[in-house]
Coordinates of C-alpha atoms in Angstrom, one line a residue:
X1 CA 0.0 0.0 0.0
X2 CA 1.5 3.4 -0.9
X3 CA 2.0 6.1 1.6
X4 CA -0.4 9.1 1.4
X5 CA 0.6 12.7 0.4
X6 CA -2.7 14.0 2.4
X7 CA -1.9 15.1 6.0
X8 CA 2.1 15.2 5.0
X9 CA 3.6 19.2 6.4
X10 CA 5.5 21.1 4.5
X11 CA 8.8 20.1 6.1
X12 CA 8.0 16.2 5.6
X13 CA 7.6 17.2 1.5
X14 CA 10.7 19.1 1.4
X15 CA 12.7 15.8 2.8
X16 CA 10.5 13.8 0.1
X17 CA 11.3 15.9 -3.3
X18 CA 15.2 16.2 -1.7
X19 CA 15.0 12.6 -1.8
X20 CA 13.2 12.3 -5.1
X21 CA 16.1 14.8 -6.5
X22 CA 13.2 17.5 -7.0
X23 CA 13.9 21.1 -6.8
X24 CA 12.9 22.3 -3.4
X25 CA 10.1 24.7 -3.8
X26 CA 8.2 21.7 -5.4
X27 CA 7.1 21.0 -1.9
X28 CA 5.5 24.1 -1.5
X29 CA 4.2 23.2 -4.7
X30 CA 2.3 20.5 -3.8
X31 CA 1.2 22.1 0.0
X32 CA -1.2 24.3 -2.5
X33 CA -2.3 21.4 -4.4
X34 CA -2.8 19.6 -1.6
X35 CA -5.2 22.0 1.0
X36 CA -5.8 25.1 -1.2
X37 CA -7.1 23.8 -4.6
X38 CA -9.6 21.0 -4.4
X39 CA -7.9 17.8 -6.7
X40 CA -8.3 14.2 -5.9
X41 CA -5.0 13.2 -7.6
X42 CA -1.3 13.7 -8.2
X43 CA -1.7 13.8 -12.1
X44 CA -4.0 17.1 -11.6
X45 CA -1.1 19.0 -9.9
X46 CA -0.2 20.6 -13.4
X47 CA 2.9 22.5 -12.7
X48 CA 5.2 20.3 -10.9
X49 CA 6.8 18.2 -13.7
X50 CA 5.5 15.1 -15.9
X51 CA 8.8 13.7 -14.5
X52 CA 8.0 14.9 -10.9
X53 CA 4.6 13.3 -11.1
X54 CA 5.7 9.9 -12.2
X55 CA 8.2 10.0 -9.7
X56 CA 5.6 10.9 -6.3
X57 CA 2.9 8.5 -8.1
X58 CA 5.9 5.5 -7.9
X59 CA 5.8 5.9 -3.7
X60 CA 2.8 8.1 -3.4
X61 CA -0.8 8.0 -3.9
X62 CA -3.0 11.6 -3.0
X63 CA -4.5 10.4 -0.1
X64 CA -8.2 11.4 0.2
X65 CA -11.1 8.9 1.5
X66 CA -14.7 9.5 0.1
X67 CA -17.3 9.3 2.9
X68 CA -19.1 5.9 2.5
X69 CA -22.6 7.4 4.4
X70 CA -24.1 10.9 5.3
X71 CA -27.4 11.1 7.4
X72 CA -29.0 14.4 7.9
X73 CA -30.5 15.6 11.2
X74 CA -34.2 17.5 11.1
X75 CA -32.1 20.1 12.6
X76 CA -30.0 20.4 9.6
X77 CA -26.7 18.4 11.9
X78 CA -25.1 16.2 9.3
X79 CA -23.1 12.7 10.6
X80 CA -20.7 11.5 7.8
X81 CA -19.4 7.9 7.7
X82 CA -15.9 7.9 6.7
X83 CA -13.6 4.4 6.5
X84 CA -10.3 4.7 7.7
X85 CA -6.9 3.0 6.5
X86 CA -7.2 0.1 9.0
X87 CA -10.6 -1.0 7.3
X88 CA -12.5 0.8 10.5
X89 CA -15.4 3.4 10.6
X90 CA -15.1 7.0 12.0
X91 CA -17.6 9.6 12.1
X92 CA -18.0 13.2 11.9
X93 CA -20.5 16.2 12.8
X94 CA -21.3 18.9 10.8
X95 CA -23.2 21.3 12.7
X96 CA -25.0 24.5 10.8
X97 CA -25.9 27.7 13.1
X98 CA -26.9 30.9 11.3
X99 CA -23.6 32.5 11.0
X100 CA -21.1 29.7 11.1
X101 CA -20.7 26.0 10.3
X102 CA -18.8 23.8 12.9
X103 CA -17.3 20.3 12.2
X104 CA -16.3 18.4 14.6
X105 CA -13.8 16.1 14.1
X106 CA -12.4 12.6 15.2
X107 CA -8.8 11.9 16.5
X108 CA -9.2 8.1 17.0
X109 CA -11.2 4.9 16.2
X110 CA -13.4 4.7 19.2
X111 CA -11.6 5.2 22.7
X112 CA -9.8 4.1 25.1
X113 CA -10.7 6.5 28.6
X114 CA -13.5 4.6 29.4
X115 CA -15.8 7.5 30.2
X116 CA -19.2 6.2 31.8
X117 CA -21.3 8.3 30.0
X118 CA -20.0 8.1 26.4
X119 CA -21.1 6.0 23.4
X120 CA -18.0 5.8 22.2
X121 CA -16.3 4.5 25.0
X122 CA -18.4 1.7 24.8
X123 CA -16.5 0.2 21.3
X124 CA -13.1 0.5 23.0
X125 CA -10.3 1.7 21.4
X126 CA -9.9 0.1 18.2
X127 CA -6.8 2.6 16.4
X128 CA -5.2 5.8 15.8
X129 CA -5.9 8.0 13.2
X130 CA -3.2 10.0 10.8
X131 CA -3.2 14.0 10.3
X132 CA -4.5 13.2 7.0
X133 CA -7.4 11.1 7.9
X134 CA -8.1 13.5 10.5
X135 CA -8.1 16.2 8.0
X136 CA -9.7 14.4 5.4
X137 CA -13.0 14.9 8.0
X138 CA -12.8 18.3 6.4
X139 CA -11.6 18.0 3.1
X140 CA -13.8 15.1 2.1
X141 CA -17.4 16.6 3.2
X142 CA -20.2 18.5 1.1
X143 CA -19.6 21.6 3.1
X144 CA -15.7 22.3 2.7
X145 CA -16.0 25.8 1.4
X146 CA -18.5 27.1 4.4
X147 CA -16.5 25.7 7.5
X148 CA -16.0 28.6 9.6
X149 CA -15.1 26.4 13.0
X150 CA -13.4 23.1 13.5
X151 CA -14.1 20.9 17.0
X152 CA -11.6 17.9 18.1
X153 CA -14.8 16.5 19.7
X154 CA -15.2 13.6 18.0
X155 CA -14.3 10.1 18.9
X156 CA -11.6 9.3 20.6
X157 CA -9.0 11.1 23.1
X158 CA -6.8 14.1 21.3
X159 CA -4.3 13.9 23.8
X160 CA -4.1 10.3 23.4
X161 CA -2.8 10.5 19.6
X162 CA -0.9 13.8 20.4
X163 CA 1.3 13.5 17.4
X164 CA -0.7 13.2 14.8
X165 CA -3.3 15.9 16.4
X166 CA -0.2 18.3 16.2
X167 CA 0.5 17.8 12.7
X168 CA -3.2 18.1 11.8
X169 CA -3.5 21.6 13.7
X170 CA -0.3 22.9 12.0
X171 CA -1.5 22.2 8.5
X172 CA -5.3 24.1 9.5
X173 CA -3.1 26.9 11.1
X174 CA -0.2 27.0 8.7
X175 CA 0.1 29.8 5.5
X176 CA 0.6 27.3 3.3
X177 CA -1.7 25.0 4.6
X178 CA -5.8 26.7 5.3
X179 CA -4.3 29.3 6.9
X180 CA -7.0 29.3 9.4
X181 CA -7.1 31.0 12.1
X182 CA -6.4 28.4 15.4
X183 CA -8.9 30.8 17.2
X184 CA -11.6 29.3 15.5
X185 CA -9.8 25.9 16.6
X186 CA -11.2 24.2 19.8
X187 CA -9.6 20.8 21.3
X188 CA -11.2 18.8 23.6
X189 CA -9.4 16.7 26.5
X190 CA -10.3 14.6 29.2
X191 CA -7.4 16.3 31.0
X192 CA -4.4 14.3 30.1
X193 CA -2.0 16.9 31.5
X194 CA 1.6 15.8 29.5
X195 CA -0.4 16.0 26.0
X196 CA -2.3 19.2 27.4
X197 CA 0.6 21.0 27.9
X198 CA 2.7 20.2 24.7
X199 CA -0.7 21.1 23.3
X200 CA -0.5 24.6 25.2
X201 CA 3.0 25.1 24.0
X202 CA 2.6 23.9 20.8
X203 CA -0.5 25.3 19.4
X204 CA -2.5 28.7 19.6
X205 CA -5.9 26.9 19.4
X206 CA -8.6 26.8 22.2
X207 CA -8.7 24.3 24.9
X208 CA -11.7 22.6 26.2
X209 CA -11.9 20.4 29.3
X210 CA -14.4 17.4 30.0
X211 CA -14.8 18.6 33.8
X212 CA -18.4 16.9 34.8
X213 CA -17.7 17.2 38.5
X214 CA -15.3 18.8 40.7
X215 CA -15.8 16.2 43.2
X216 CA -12.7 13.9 43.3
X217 CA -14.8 10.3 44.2
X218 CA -17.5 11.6 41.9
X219 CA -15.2 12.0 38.6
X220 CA -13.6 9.3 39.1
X221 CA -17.0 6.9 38.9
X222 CA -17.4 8.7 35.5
X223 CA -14.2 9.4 34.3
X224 CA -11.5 7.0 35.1
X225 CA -9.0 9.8 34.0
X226 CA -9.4 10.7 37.2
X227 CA -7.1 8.4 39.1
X228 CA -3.8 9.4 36.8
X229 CA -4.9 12.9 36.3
X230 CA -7.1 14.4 38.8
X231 CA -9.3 17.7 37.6
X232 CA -7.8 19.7 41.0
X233 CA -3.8 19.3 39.0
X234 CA -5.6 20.0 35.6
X235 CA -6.8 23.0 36.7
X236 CA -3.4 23.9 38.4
X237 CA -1.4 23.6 35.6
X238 CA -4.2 25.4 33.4
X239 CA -3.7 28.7 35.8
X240 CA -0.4 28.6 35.3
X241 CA -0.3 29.1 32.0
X242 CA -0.7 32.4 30.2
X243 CA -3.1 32.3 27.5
X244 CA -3.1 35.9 26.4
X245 CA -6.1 37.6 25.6
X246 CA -7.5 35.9 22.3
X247 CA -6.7 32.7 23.5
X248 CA -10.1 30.6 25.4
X249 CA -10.5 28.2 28.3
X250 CA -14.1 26.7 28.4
X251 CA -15.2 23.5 30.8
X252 CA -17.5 20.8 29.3
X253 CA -19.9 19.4 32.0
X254 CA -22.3 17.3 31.0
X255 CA -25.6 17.8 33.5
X256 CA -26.6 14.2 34.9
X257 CA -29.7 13.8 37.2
X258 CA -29.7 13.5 41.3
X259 CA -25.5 13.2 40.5
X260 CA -23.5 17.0 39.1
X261 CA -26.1 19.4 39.7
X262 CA -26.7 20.3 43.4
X263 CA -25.8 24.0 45.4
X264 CA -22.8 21.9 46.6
X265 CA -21.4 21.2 42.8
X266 CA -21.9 25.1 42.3
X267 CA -19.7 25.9 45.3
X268 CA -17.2 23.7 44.5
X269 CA -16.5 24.6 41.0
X270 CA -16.8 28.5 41.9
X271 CA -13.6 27.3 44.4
X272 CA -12.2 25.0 41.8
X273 CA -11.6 27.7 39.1
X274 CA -11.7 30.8 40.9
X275 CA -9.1 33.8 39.3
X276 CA -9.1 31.8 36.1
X277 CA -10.9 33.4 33.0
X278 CA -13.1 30.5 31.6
X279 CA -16.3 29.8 30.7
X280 CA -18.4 26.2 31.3
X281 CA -20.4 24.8 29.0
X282 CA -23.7 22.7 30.1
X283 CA -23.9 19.8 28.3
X284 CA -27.5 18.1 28.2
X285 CA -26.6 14.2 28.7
X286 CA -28.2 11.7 25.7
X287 CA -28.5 8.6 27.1
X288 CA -26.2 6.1 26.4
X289 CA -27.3 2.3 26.5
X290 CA -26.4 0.7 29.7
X291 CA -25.5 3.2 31.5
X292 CA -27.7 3.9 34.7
X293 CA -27.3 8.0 34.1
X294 CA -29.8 11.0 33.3
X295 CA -30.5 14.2 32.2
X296 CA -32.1 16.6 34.5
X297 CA -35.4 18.6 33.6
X298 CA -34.4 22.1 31.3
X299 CA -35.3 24.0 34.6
X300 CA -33.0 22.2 36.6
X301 CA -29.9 23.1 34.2
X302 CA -31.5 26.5 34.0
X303 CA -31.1 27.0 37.4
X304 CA -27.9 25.4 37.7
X305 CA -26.2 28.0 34.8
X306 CA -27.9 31.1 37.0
X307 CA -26.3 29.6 40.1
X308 CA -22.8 29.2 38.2
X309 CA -23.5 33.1 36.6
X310 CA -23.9 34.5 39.9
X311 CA -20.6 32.7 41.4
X312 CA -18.5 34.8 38.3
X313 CA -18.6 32.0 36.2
X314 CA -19.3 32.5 32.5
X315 CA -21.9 29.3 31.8
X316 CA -24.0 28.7 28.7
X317 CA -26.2 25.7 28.2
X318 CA -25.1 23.9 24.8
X319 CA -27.7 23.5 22.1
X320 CA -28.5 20.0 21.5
X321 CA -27.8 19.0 17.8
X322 CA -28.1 15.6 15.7
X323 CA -29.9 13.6 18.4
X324 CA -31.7 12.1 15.8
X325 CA -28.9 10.6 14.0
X326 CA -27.0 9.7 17.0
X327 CA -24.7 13.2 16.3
X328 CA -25.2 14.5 19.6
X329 CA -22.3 14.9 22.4
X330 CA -21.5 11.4 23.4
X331 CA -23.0 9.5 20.8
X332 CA -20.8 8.8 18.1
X333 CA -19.8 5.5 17.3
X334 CA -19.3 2.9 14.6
X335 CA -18.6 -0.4 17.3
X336 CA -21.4 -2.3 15.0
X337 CA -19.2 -1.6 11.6
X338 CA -17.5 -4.0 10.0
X339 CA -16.1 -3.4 6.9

């Protein structure tokens, strides 16, 4: 199987066409090919060479993977159905608002964290994913030319393929790759601090935190992150670091019956993140099957967001999107897919 030019940086093409004996500013060459003009093949990248075209297609092939499935929410949420390099399934969200459309992306075949309350937890980890089948989540759907927002939200841990993640984030952020702005980048962790902090250091995009409780017992029943990387030494090392003015810190809390949403959990996190600038997003939980967790009543979660307004704490309540189609938050997963 050939090696894919899709998901390769600028720096890994210049080390190809020096190896190939090309000039180097072929590389750059094929960076504009590759995530500026919209081609499905090496033979369509019509100035580089007939010569340096035979010569990439003998190693290389482009790299791109047509979605095999698309369902479409009443909402207008779209799920795509993409298969990756190890014959496995990923899927993706694309999620219309009126002035912006957001995709959120997966880093990883399923997952390996073990979270109580997610779908995809439930198929285990099953493989990583490259920088070009991450990006291909992008490149590949009907909506490429109205993406204004890109989520790491999808299956699987960020953190947990940190490499690859990296790469992909350079080549969204990079002039000669989308040039997009990282601000319009989130990435969401579970709170594995070594990978959140070369992520700090490494990238300009937004962080977002699964948080769900500040209670130490509590998290750890949900999240078993908990026990390696507890949310009090998250936290810690987040206020430590500068993040400038531009630069946002949001917590994801998913809102679970009788369990997260007491006077008590509003205290707490009002102690847990006080002097850091942040805001929490309220997740509504979907239910996952066989898992003994609920949602709360909208009142509830209304009342706990005014509770967490009137500490100082910035909190919205997330829109629901894609239940239908299993698009929601938490419910991605292709465990049943066998290809």
């Amino acid at each position: 199987m050939k090696e894919r030019l899709f998901g390769k940086t600028l720096t890994e093409l210049q080390e190809i066409v020096l190896e190939l004996g090309l000039p180097k500013f072929t590389a750059k060459q094929i960076t504009d090919w590759l995530y500026k003009k919209q081609i499905s093949s090496i033979d369509e990248m019509t100035n580089l060479s007939l010569k340096a075209r035979e010569l990439l297609k003998e190693r290389f092939e482009y790299g791109l993977t047509a979605y095999t499935k698309v369902q479409a929410s009443v909402d207008g949420t779209k799920k795509y159905l993409f298969p990756t390099i190890q014959n496995k399934f990923i899927e993706t969200a694309m999620i219309p608002e009126r002035d912006r459309k957001t995709v959120c992306v997966s880093s990883q075949v399923g997952c390996k964290m073990g979270c109580l309350f997610c779908f995809t937890a439930k198929q285990g980890f099953q493989g990583q994913l490259s920088a070009g089948e991450i990006l291909n989540q992008i490149q590949s759907i009907d909506e490429l030319d109205e993406v204004s927002n890109i989520v790491y939200m999808g299956m699987g841990e960020p953190f947990d393929n940190l490499d690859e993640v990296l790469k992909s984030l350079e080549i969204l952020s990079a002039d000669w790759g989308y040039a997009m702005s990282p601000r319009r980048i989130t990435v969401s962790t579970i709170g594995i601090i070594p990978g959140m902090l070369t992520f700090l250091e490494k990238s300009e995009a937004h962080l977002a935190v699964s948080l769900h409780t500040p209670f130490h017992e509590e998290r750890q029943k949900l999240m078993p992150v908990q026990v390696a990387y507890p949310v009090e030494q998250v936290v810690e090392e987040i206020k430590s670091w500068d993040f400038g003015r531009q630069r946002r810190i949001s917590f994801e809390y998913i809102v679970f019956e009788n369990l997260n949403d007491t006077m008590e959990h509003v205290d707490e996190l009002a102690r847990l993140l006080s002097g850091l600038k942040c805001r929490i997003n309220l997740i509504r939980f979907h239910p996952v099957p066989g898992t003994p967790l609920k949602s709360p009543d909208d009142a509830t979660i209304q009342k706990f967001k005014d509770a967490l307004n009137k500490k100082g704490i910035l909190t919205t309540v997330r829109a629901s999107r894609g239940q239908d189609i299993y698009a929601a938050c938490g419910l991605l997963s292709t465990k049943e897919l066998v290809k």
